[in-house]
Amino acid sequence: MVKLIIKVLVSALAIFIAALLPLGFKVENFGAAIVAAIVIGILDWAINKFTGIDASPFGRGAVGFITAAIIIFLTGRLVDGFHATVMGSLVGALILGVVNMIIPGEKTM
């Protein structure tokens, strides 16, 4: 349980940092980043569970990268205070993919 909380917080921090870049990725506050990280995790789990696609740029190549970007884009539509354009979703997928590589154990997205 502690690992899961740490991974959500690290993902939220990565989302928050990505939002500082002027690339179509915006988070109004850290609370919205935490909710976005949780929603991204749930959407990733659901897609992986039902389709077998690993939504990570480094997990399944181009398919995983595009899937991760779509998840981020959808999260931008679902979470108040979190907005992602298509370009922002692509950059966010890359950033969260790097975070997934750095954090040991299971993936964060």
Short mmCIF file of C-alpha atoms in Angstrom, two decimals:
data_model
loop_
_atom_site.label_atom_id
_atom_site.label_comp_id
_atom_site.label_asym_id
_atom_site.label_seq_id
_atom_site.Cartn_x
_atom_site.Cartn_y
_atom_site.Cartn_z
CA MET A 1 0.00 0.00 0.00
CA VAL A 2 2.84 2.39 0.84
CA LYS A 3 4.50 1.61 -2.52
CA LEU A 4 1.27 2.50 -4.33
CA ILE A 5 0.97 5.82 -2.47
CA ILE A 6 4.60 6.66 -3.25
CA LYS A 7 4.11 5.82 -6.93
CA VAL A 8 0.99 7.97 -7.17
CA LEU A 9 2.80 10.88 -5.51
CA VAL A 10 5.83 10.50 -7.78
CA SER A 11 3.58 10.34 -10.84
CA ALA A 12 1.71 13.42 -9.62
CA LEU A 13 5.03 15.22 -9.16
CA ALA A 14 6.07 14.24 -12.70
CA ILE A 15 2.75 15.55 -14.03
CA PHE A 16 3.17 18.76 -12.06
CA ILE A 17 6.73 19.27 -13.38
CA ALA A 18 5.64 18.50 -16.96
CA ALA A 19 2.98 21.18 -16.59
CA LEU A 20 5.72 23.76 -16.01
CA LEU A 21 6.92 23.22 -19.60
CA PRO A 22 5.08 25.32 -22.19
CA LEU A 23 3.92 22.34 -24.23
CA GLY A 24 0.13 22.16 -23.87
CA PHE A 25 0.09 20.48 -20.49
CA LYS A 26 -1.54 22.39 -17.60
CA VAL A 27 -2.25 21.52 -13.97
CA GLU A 28 -3.93 24.07 -11.73
CA ASN A 29 -2.64 22.66 -8.43
CA PHE A 30 -0.94 19.62 -6.90
CA GLY A 31 -4.31 18.16 -5.85
CA ALA A 32 -5.38 18.05 -9.50
CA ALA A 33 -2.06 16.38 -10.34
CA ILE A 34 -2.74 13.67 -7.73
CA VAL A 35 -6.25 13.05 -9.08
CA ALA A 36 -4.85 12.97 -12.63
CA ALA A 37 -2.19 10.43 -11.59
CA ILE A 38 -4.89 8.22 -10.06
CA VAL A 39 -7.12 8.48 -13.13
CA ILE A 40 -4.16 7.75 -15.45
CA GLY A 41 -3.35 4.70 -13.34
CA ILE A 42 -6.94 3.44 -13.44
CA LEU A 43 -7.27 3.98 -17.21
CA ASP A 44 -3.93 2.27 -17.81
CA TRP A 45 -4.94 -0.69 -15.67
CA ALA A 46 -8.30 -0.99 -17.46
CA ILE A 47 -6.77 -0.84 -20.93
CA ASN A 48 -4.09 -3.35 -19.95
CA LYS A 49 -6.65 -5.65 -18.34
CA PHE A 50 -9.05 -5.68 -21.29
CA THR A 51 -6.69 -5.34 -24.28
CA GLY A 52 -3.30 -6.43 -22.98
CA ILE A 53 -1.69 -3.19 -24.23
CA ASP A 54 1.03 -1.85 -21.94
CA ALA A 55 0.56 1.93 -22.03
CA SER A 56 4.17 2.94 -21.70
CA PRO A 57 6.41 4.44 -24.36
CA PHE A 58 9.08 1.96 -23.36
CA GLY A 59 6.73 -0.97 -22.70
CA ARG A 60 5.34 -1.64 -26.17
CA GLY A 61 7.02 0.85 -28.48
CA ALA A 62 4.81 3.04 -30.66
CA VAL A 63 1.57 1.34 -29.63
CA GLY A 64 2.33 1.85 -25.94
CA PHE A 65 3.41 5.44 -26.54
CA ILE A 66 0.23 6.34 -28.45
CA THR A 67 -1.92 4.53 -25.86
CA ALA A 68 -0.24 6.47 -23.03
CA ALA A 69 -0.81 9.75 -24.89
CA ILE A 70 -4.50 8.88 -25.42
CA ILE A 71 -4.86 8.06 -21.71
CA ILE A 72 -3.34 11.42 -20.76
CA PHE A 73 -5.55 13.25 -23.27
CA LEU A 74 -8.67 11.51 -21.88
CA THR A 75 -7.59 12.31 -18.33
CA GLY A 76 -7.41 15.96 -19.37
CA ARG A 77 -11.09 15.73 -20.30
CA LEU A 78 -12.10 13.90 -17.11
CA VAL A 79 -10.20 15.71 -14.34
CA ASP A 80 -11.01 19.29 -13.37
CA GLY A 81 -7.84 21.35 -13.10
CA PHE A 82 -5.87 19.14 -15.52
CA HIS A 83 -5.69 19.97 -19.21
CA ALA A 84 -3.65 18.37 -21.98
CA THR A 85 -3.58 19.16 -25.68
CA VAL A 86 -2.56 16.51 -28.20
CA MET A 87 1.04 17.78 -28.16
CA GLY A 88 0.98 18.03 -24.36
CA SER A 89 -0.30 14.44 -24.16
CA LEU A 90 2.57 13.21 -26.32
CA VAL A 91 5.15 15.03 -24.19
CA GLY A 92 3.43 13.86 -21.00
CA ALA A 93 3.52 10.24 -22.22
CA LEU A 94 7.24 10.55 -22.80
CA ILE A 95 7.86 12.13 -19.37
CA LEU A 96 5.76 9.54 -17.52
CA GLY A 97 7.49 6.79 -19.50
CA VAL A 98 10.85 8.04 -18.22
CA VAL A 99 9.47 8.12 -14.67
CA ASN A 100 8.30 4.51 -15.13
CA MET A 101 11.83 3.52 -16.09
CA ILE A 102 13.41 5.26 -13.09
CA ILE A 103 11.08 3.99 -10.36
CA PRO A 104 11.87 0.38 -9.43
CA GLY A 105 9.14 -2.22 -9.25
CA GLU A 106 5.80 -1.96 -10.97
CA LYS A 107 5.06 0.91 -13.31
CA THR A 108 3.49 4.16 -12.13
CA MET A 109 1.07 4.80 -14.99
#
